[in-house]
Amino acid sequence: IRWKQLATLFLLMWSVIHYFERVKPYYVFQSCLWKEWESWPHESDPHHSIIIGDPQIVDNYSYPSRSWLELTITKIFSDNYLHRNHNIYSKVLDPDSIIFVGDLFDGGREWNDKVWLKEYVRFNKVFNPIEGVRQLRQIPGNHDVGFGNGIDFGKYSRFKAYFGNADEVVVLGNHSIVLMDTVSISCIDNNKISQASSKFLRSFEDPSNTYKELPRIVISHVPLYRFTELQECGPLRESKKAFPVSRGNQYQTVLEYELSQKIVNWIRPIMLFSGDDHDYCHIRHPLDKRVKYTDEITVKSSAMTGGVKKPAIQLLSLWNPNNKQDDTWIVSNEETRKVDAGTAETYLCYLPSPYQPLVHYGITLAFSIWWI
């Protein structure tokens, strides 16, 4: 046995892994530092939030054609990618809160309670608590509970029991963050499922709603309806095809037009974040006969298994020192990664490449075998 050779190879492998798992991610997130893109006054103290799109942790429903070994390897690498990034961007960016836009699981709507609880524990290990950081995870996606009339009341109740009610307003940085359960409000056959969500939305029709005293930001799993021939996603979207407007078994790519209009006109948000699609999309919804607009950002998937080449997170900076509604409407530039809505600014932050490390690990392993 050539111990010096083995020691050299061990050091080489450790160096390669350490670089791609710790060093490079650290420098990637350094490029997203808040002060690099915020435009607040120097003395400001904004609220910083990270928005996570569709982690959809891999399970037995993700790749039914794969063998047990292939699926296990996929779970290990995909969980590590989410967990590693979660801890490093939390350390580098030091957010005040983290908001998930749904689809926490992949087959969550399919599992019995025994399996679901195991996956719930696994999810909490992947996205472990960070001291001083508030995590808002109560928005369900169609992969968590189903969509509309396809939702099972028992599984809907289970999600709410463990993650909390989505239909609520959380005040962050002098902004009303409106967390909406748009998969449940789309259910018309079972009033037990949609009643709470419908009542919550109707409360914003009342001009005296106290949450309307602050600028509002809506968080929804399902994107709002759009006319794709007029409302294009912009150059930062990976797919060159138009945003899909379709429906199928347990999914709908956009909300119904009437529901979308109620959300925009009753809540009148300055900004809206959605998920589900996995790719980035920035459009504007007209208000007041097109005098004002609401920016909607569909957040990219944060997972290496999300079907996008460059996973990302969305950064949200909130600064409203006047503690009131801001009627300033900014003309957005779709060519940049930043969207400005007066008292709220958001920035597209790309995650480290999920596949580049795997290529280098493979090359290093092949070299090690050849050299030995």
Short mmCIF file of C-alpha atoms in Angstrom, two decimals:
data_model
loop_
_atom_site.label_atom_id
_atom_site.label_comp_id
_atom_site.label_asym_id
_atom_site.label_seq_id
_atom_site.Cartn_x
_atom_site.Cartn_y
_atom_site.Cartn_z
CA ILE A 1 0.00 0.00 0.00
CA ARG A 2 1.37 3.40 -1.03
CA TRP A 3 0.41 5.47 2.00
CA LYS A 4 1.87 8.72 0.67
CA GLN A 5 -0.21 8.37 -2.48
CA LEU A 6 -3.36 7.67 -0.47
CA ALA A 7 -2.67 10.64 1.80
CA THR A 8 -2.15 12.89 -1.23
CA LEU A 9 -5.40 11.69 -2.82
CA PHE A 10 -7.29 12.15 0.43
CA LEU A 11 -5.99 15.71 0.73
CA LEU A 12 -6.89 16.38 -2.91
CA MET A 13 -10.43 15.05 -2.50
CA TRP A 14 -10.92 16.97 0.75
CA SER A 15 -9.71 20.20 -0.89
CA VAL A 16 -12.04 19.80 -3.87
CA ILE A 17 -15.05 19.03 -1.68
CA HIS A 18 -14.26 21.86 0.75
CA TYR A 19 -13.93 24.35 -2.10
CA PHE A 20 -17.26 23.50 -3.72
CA GLU A 21 -19.22 22.91 -0.52
CA ARG A 22 -17.95 25.85 1.56
CA VAL A 23 -15.61 28.30 -0.18
CA LYS A 24 -17.37 28.87 -3.51
CA PRO A 25 -20.93 29.11 -2.09
CA TYR A 26 -19.67 31.71 0.38
CA TYR A 27 -18.32 33.91 -2.42
CA VAL A 28 -21.43 33.38 -4.56
CA PHE A 29 -23.62 34.79 -1.79
CA GLN A 30 -21.16 37.62 -1.19
CA SER A 31 -22.22 38.94 -4.61
CA CYS A 32 -25.80 39.29 -3.31
CA LEU A 33 -25.01 41.36 -0.21
CA TRP A 34 -27.85 43.77 0.55
CA LYS A 35 -25.76 46.94 0.41
CA GLU A 36 -24.60 46.02 -3.09
CA TRP A 37 -28.06 46.62 -4.58
CA GLU A 38 -30.22 48.47 -2.02
CA SER A 39 -30.84 52.18 -2.54
CA TRP A 40 -31.87 53.14 1.01
CA PRO A 41 -30.19 55.97 2.96
CA HIS A 42 -26.92 55.05 4.64
CA GLU A 43 -28.43 55.29 8.13
CA SER A 44 -31.41 53.03 7.26
CA ASP A 45 -32.18 49.78 9.06
CA PRO A 46 -34.37 47.80 6.61
CA HIS A 47 -36.02 44.45 7.23
CA HIS A 48 -34.31 41.76 5.18
CA SER A 49 -36.22 38.72 3.98
CA ILE A 50 -35.27 35.75 1.79
CA ILE A 51 -38.04 34.20 -0.32
CA ILE A 52 -37.67 30.49 -1.11
CA GLY A 53 -39.39 29.01 -4.14
CA ASP A 54 -40.53 25.38 -4.42
CA PRO A 55 -37.87 23.33 -2.59
CA GLN A 56 -40.04 20.26 -3.28
CA ILE A 57 -37.80 17.79 -1.43
CA VAL A 58 -37.36 14.61 -3.47
CA ASP A 59 -39.36 11.54 -2.43
CA ASN A 60 -40.61 8.25 -3.86
CA TYR A 61 -43.16 10.10 -6.01
CA SER A 62 -40.53 12.30 -7.67
CA TYR A 63 -38.89 9.74 -9.96
CA PRO A 64 -40.98 6.55 -9.96
CA SER A 65 -38.88 4.94 -12.70
CA ARG A 66 -35.62 5.19 -10.74
CA SER A 67 -34.24 2.33 -8.68
CA TRP A 68 -34.01 2.53 -4.89
CA LEU A 69 -30.27 3.24 -5.13
CA GLU A 70 -30.67 5.97 -7.75
CA LEU A 71 -33.45 7.62 -5.74
CA THR A 72 -31.43 7.46 -2.52
CA ILE A 73 -28.43 9.12 -4.19
CA THR A 74 -30.72 11.81 -5.65
CA LYS A 75 -32.19 12.49 -2.20
CA ILE A 76 -28.75 12.79 -0.60
CA PHE A 77 -27.39 15.26 -3.16
CA SER A 78 -30.58 17.33 -3.47
CA ASP A 79 -31.05 17.55 0.32
CA ASN A 80 -27.42 18.56 0.76
CA TYR A 81 -27.76 21.29 -1.89
CA LEU A 82 -30.79 22.83 -0.14
CA HIS A 83 -29.37 22.41 3.38
CA ARG A 84 -25.90 23.72 2.56
CA ASN A 85 -27.23 26.79 0.77
CA HIS A 86 -29.76 27.46 3.54
CA ASN A 87 -27.04 27.62 6.18
CA ILE A 88 -24.52 29.58 4.12
CA TYR A 89 -26.88 32.26 2.79
CA SER A 90 -28.30 32.61 6.31
CA LYS A 91 -24.78 33.24 7.60
CA VAL A 92 -23.62 35.53 4.78
CA LEU A 93 -26.83 37.51 4.21
CA ASP A 94 -28.05 37.42 7.84
CA PRO A 95 -31.78 37.78 7.01
CA ASP A 96 -34.47 38.76 9.51
CA SER A 97 -37.01 36.37 8.01
CA ILE A 98 -37.35 33.57 5.45
CA ILE A 99 -40.60 33.09 3.52
CA PHE A 100 -41.50 29.91 1.61
CA VAL A 101 -43.99 30.17 -1.28
CA GLY A 102 -45.25 26.57 -1.12
CA ASP A 103 -44.46 23.13 -2.54
CA LEU A 104 -42.29 22.27 0.43
CA PHE A 105 -42.73 18.60 -0.45
CA ASP A 106 -43.06 16.79 -3.76
CA GLY A 107 -45.54 14.02 -2.93
CA GLY A 108 -46.97 15.55 0.24
CA ARG A 109 -50.56 15.24 -0.96
CA GLU A 110 -50.08 11.48 -1.52
CA TRP A 111 -48.62 10.37 1.81
CA ASN A 112 -50.31 8.72 4.75
CA ASP A 113 -49.65 10.24 8.16
CA LYS A 114 -46.78 7.89 9.05
CA VAL A 115 -44.76 8.69 5.93
CA TRP A 116 -45.73 12.37 6.02
CA LEU A 117 -44.38 12.79 9.56
CA LYS A 118 -41.04 11.26 8.54
CA GLU A 119 -40.83 13.68 5.62
CA TYR A 120 -41.82 16.56 7.91
CA VAL A 121 -38.89 15.73 10.20
CA ARG A 122 -36.63 15.50 7.14
CA PHE A 123 -37.79 18.90 5.88
CA ASN A 124 -36.96 20.46 9.25
CA LYS A 125 -33.47 18.96 9.07
CA VAL A 126 -32.93 20.36 5.57
CA PHE A 127 -34.24 23.81 6.56
CA ASN A 128 -33.06 23.81 10.15
CA PRO A 129 -33.98 26.71 12.45
CA ILE A 130 -31.60 29.68 12.33
CA GLU A 131 -31.25 31.67 15.53
CA GLY A 132 -32.90 35.08 15.24
CA VAL A 133 -34.49 34.30 11.86
CA ARG A 134 -38.27 33.95 11.57
CA GLN A 135 -39.37 31.27 9.09
CA LEU A 136 -42.83 31.58 7.49
CA ARG A 137 -43.66 28.19 5.97
CA GLN A 138 -47.46 28.03 6.13
CA ILE A 139 -48.30 28.64 2.46
CA PRO A 140 -49.28 25.29 0.90
CA GLY A 141 -48.56 24.33 -2.69
CA ASN A 142 -50.41 21.89 -4.89
CA HIS A 143 -47.72 19.26 -4.22
CA ASP A 144 -48.35 19.71 -0.48
CA VAL A 145 -52.16 19.42 -0.35
CA GLY A 146 -53.45 19.32 -3.94
CA PHE A 147 -55.25 22.02 -5.89
CA GLY A 148 -58.83 23.29 -5.80
CA ASN A 149 -61.46 20.57 -5.92
CA GLY A 150 -58.74 17.91 -5.77
CA ILE A 151 -57.76 18.80 -2.19
CA ASP A 152 -58.40 16.14 0.45
CA PHE A 153 -59.71 17.82 3.62
CA GLY A 154 -57.72 15.52 5.92
CA LYS A 155 -54.41 16.28 4.23
CA TYR A 156 -55.28 19.96 4.02
CA SER A 157 -55.94 19.97 7.79
CA ARG A 158 -52.72 18.06 8.45
CA PHE A 159 -50.60 20.64 6.66
CA LYS A 160 -52.26 23.51 8.53
CA ALA A 161 -51.86 21.72 11.88
CA TYR A 162 -48.08 21.46 11.48
CA PHE A 163 -47.24 24.58 9.46
CA GLY A 164 -50.00 26.99 10.52
CA ASN A 165 -52.69 28.96 8.70
CA ALA A 166 -51.62 30.66 5.50
CA ASP A 167 -54.44 33.18 5.44
CA GLU A 168 -52.93 35.79 7.70
CA VAL A 169 -51.08 39.08 7.64
CA VAL A 170 -47.62 39.41 9.14
CA VAL A 171 -46.17 42.88 9.64
CA LEU A 172 -42.49 43.00 8.64
CA GLY A 173 -40.54 46.20 8.20
CA ASN A 174 -43.70 48.35 8.39
CA HIS A 175 -45.27 46.37 5.54
CA SER A 176 -48.31 44.10 5.64
CA ILE A 177 -47.15 40.73 4.28
CA VAL A 178 -50.34 39.02 3.09
CA LEU A 179 -49.87 35.23 3.12
CA MET A 180 -52.53 33.67 0.88
CA ASP A 181 -53.65 30.06 0.50
CA THR A 182 -54.54 30.28 -3.17
CA VAL A 183 -54.69 26.50 -3.78
CA SER A 184 -57.50 26.18 -1.21
CA ILE A 185 -59.46 29.29 -2.19
CA SER A 186 -59.70 27.75 -5.67
CA CYS A 187 -61.80 24.87 -4.27
CA ILE A 188 -65.48 25.40 -5.12
CA ASP A 189 -66.89 21.95 -4.23
CA ASN A 190 -65.97 21.87 -0.53
CA ASN A 191 -66.77 24.96 1.49
CA LYS A 192 -64.82 23.59 4.48
CA ILE A 193 -61.63 23.97 2.47
CA SER A 194 -62.20 27.35 0.81
CA GLN A 195 -64.31 29.19 3.40
CA ALA A 196 -61.50 30.58 5.55
CA SER A 197 -59.45 31.70 2.53
CA SER A 198 -62.44 33.36 0.87
CA LYS A 199 -63.37 35.20 4.07
CA PHE A 200 -59.78 36.36 4.48
CA LEU A 201 -59.66 37.79 0.95
CA ARG A 202 -63.07 39.49 1.31
CA SER A 203 -61.82 41.31 4.41
CA PHE A 204 -59.60 43.41 2.13
CA GLU A 205 -62.62 44.67 0.21
CA ASP A 206 -63.32 46.80 3.29
CA PRO A 207 -61.40 50.12 2.97
CA SER A 208 -61.15 50.30 6.77
CA ASN A 209 -59.09 47.10 7.01
CA THR A 210 -56.26 48.18 9.33
CA TYR A 211 -53.67 46.19 7.39
CA LYS A 212 -54.29 48.50 4.43
CA GLU A 213 -52.71 51.35 6.36
CA LEU A 214 -49.29 49.91 5.44
CA PRO A 215 -47.92 48.98 2.00
CA ARG A 216 -49.01 45.43 1.17
CA ILE A 217 -47.01 42.55 -0.29
CA VAL A 218 -48.87 39.38 -1.30
CA ILE A 219 -47.31 35.91 -1.14
CA SER A 220 -49.15 33.23 -3.17
CA HIS A 221 -48.11 29.81 -4.36
CA VAL A 222 -50.02 30.03 -7.64
CA PRO A 223 -49.21 32.94 -9.99
CA LEU A 224 -51.97 35.36 -10.94
CA TYR A 225 -53.69 35.25 -14.31
CA ARG A 226 -51.90 37.04 -17.11
CA PHE A 227 -52.37 37.68 -20.83
CA THR A 228 -49.16 36.11 -22.09
CA GLU A 229 -49.19 37.90 -25.44
CA LEU A 230 -49.04 41.23 -23.59
CA GLN A 231 -47.43 40.41 -20.23
CA GLU A 232 -44.10 38.79 -21.03
CA CYS A 233 -41.73 37.53 -18.33
CA GLY A 234 -38.63 39.45 -19.37
CA PRO A 235 -35.08 38.37 -20.28
CA LEU A 236 -34.18 36.77 -16.93
CA ARG A 237 -36.48 33.81 -17.55
CA GLU A 238 -34.60 30.70 -18.70
CA SER A 239 -37.40 29.30 -20.85
CA LYS A 240 -37.99 31.13 -24.12
CA LYS A 241 -41.57 29.88 -24.31
CA ALA A 242 -44.53 31.97 -23.15
CA PHE A 243 -45.63 31.53 -19.54
CA PRO A 244 -47.96 28.49 -19.52
CA VAL A 245 -51.66 29.08 -18.88
CA SER A 246 -53.11 25.61 -18.39
CA ARG A 247 -54.57 23.16 -15.90
CA GLY A 248 -54.42 19.43 -15.23
CA ASN A 249 -54.59 16.82 -12.50
CA GLN A 250 -54.02 18.61 -9.18
CA TYR A 251 -52.49 21.73 -10.73
CA GLN A 252 -53.32 25.00 -12.42
CA THR A 253 -50.50 27.22 -13.67
CA VAL A 254 -52.36 30.49 -12.97
CA LEU A 255 -55.33 31.52 -10.85
CA GLU A 256 -58.67 32.27 -12.48
CA TYR A 257 -58.95 35.77 -13.93
CA GLU A 258 -61.73 36.92 -11.56
CA LEU A 259 -59.86 35.71 -8.47
CA SER A 260 -56.68 37.39 -9.68
CA GLN A 261 -58.51 40.68 -10.16
CA LYS A 262 -59.95 40.51 -6.64
CA ILE A 263 -56.48 39.98 -5.17
CA VAL A 264 -55.03 42.90 -7.13
CA ASN A 265 -57.92 45.35 -6.69
CA TRP A 266 -59.02 44.52 -3.14
CA ILE A 267 -55.58 44.14 -1.54
CA ARG A 268 -53.84 46.58 -3.88
CA PRO A 269 -50.34 45.28 -3.17
CA ILE A 270 -47.21 47.15 -4.20
CA MET A 271 -45.57 43.81 -4.92
CA LEU A 272 -46.61 40.19 -5.24
CA PHE A 273 -44.52 36.99 -5.07
CA SER A 274 -45.60 33.61 -6.41
CA GLY A 275 -44.05 30.20 -7.05
CA ASP A 276 -45.13 26.95 -8.72
CA ASP A 277 -43.60 27.58 -12.16
CA HIS A 278 -39.96 27.11 -11.00
CA ASP A 279 -38.66 29.73 -13.47
CA TYR A 280 -38.33 33.49 -13.02
CA CYS A 281 -41.04 35.78 -14.35
CA HIS A 282 -41.59 39.50 -13.78
CA ILE A 283 -44.85 41.04 -14.99
CA ARG A 284 -46.97 44.05 -14.01
CA HIS A 285 -50.70 44.04 -13.21
CA PRO A 286 -52.49 47.31 -14.02
CA LEU A 287 -54.37 49.29 -11.37
CA ASP A 288 -56.54 52.41 -11.68
CA LYS A 289 -56.93 52.26 -15.45
CA ARG A 290 -53.20 51.57 -15.90
CA VAL A 291 -52.05 54.63 -13.96
CA LYS A 292 -50.49 52.39 -11.31
CA TYR A 293 -49.17 48.84 -11.37
CA THR A 294 -48.48 45.89 -9.11
CA ASP A 295 -45.23 44.05 -9.80
CA GLU A 296 -45.48 40.25 -9.64
CA ILE A 297 -42.32 38.18 -9.32
CA THR A 298 -42.63 34.44 -9.88
CA VAL A 299 -39.73 33.08 -7.83
CA LYS A 300 -37.26 30.60 -9.28
CA SER A 301 -36.98 27.16 -7.73
CA SER A 302 -34.27 26.87 -5.08
CA ALA A 303 -33.77 23.15 -5.76
CA MET A 304 -31.24 21.44 -8.01
CA THR A 305 -34.11 19.17 -9.13
CA GLY A 306 -36.42 22.06 -10.09
CA GLY A 307 -35.85 21.82 -13.83
CA VAL A 308 -33.90 25.09 -14.13
CA LYS A 309 -30.19 25.40 -14.89
CA LYS A 310 -29.63 28.23 -12.42
CA PRO A 311 -31.64 27.88 -9.18
CA ALA A 312 -32.11 31.08 -7.20
CA ILE A 313 -33.60 32.77 -4.17
CA GLN A 314 -35.38 36.12 -4.10
CA LEU A 315 -34.15 38.80 -1.70
CA LEU A 316 -36.64 41.32 -0.31
CA SER A 317 -35.60 44.53 1.45
CA LEU A 318 -38.27 46.59 3.26
CA TRP A 319 -37.76 50.18 4.41
CA ASN A 320 -40.77 52.25 5.39
CA PRO A 321 -39.67 54.73 8.09
CA ASN A 322 -42.85 56.79 7.73
CA ASN A 323 -44.97 53.85 8.93
CA LYS A 324 -47.68 54.47 6.33
CA GLN A 325 -48.87 53.56 2.86
CA ASP A 326 -46.48 54.79 0.18
CA ASP A 327 -48.16 55.84 -3.07
CA THR A 328 -44.87 56.14 -4.95
CA TRP A 329 -44.83 53.87 -8.00
CA ILE A 330 -41.48 53.18 -9.60
CA VAL A 331 -40.96 52.42 -13.29
CA SER A 332 -39.34 48.99 -13.22
CA ASN A 333 -36.50 47.97 -15.50
CA GLU A 334 -37.01 44.35 -16.56
CA GLU A 335 -33.42 44.12 -17.81
CA THR A 336 -32.02 44.07 -14.27
CA ARG A 337 -32.22 41.62 -11.37
CA LYS A 338 -33.67 44.33 -9.11
CA VAL A 339 -37.31 45.45 -8.91
CA ASP A 340 -38.13 48.63 -6.99
CA ALA A 341 -41.57 49.43 -5.54
CA GLY A 342 -40.80 52.50 -3.45
CA THR A 343 -40.63 51.10 0.08
CA ALA A 344 -39.76 47.57 -1.07
CA GLU A 345 -36.91 46.37 -3.25
CA THR A 346 -36.29 42.82 -4.44
CA TYR A 347 -33.28 41.19 -6.06
CA LEU A 348 -32.73 37.91 -7.90
CA CYS A 349 -29.87 36.06 -6.19
CA TYR A 350 -28.53 33.05 -8.06
CA LEU A 351 -27.45 30.00 -6.08
CA PRO A 352 -24.17 28.15 -6.68
CA SER A 353 -24.19 25.80 -9.66
CA PRO A 354 -25.67 22.46 -8.53
CA TYR A 355 -23.90 20.36 -11.16
CA GLN A 356 -20.42 21.87 -11.46
CA PRO A 357 -19.29 20.28 -8.17
CA LEU A 358 -20.56 16.85 -9.24
CA VAL A 359 -18.51 17.03 -12.44
CA HIS A 360 -15.37 17.90 -10.49
CA TYR A 361 -16.03 15.18 -7.92
CA GLY A 362 -16.33 12.68 -10.74
CA ILE A 363 -13.11 13.86 -12.38
CA THR A 364 -11.24 13.74 -9.07
CA LEU A 365 -12.53 10.25 -8.32
CA ALA A 366 -11.59 9.00 -11.79
CA PHE A 367 -8.10 10.47 -11.44
CA SER A 368 -7.71 8.88 -8.01
CA ILE A 369 -8.64 5.43 -9.32
CA TRP A 370 -6.28 5.82 -12.29
CA TRP A 371 -3.39 7.04 -10.13
CA ILE A 372 -3.71 4.25 -7.59
#
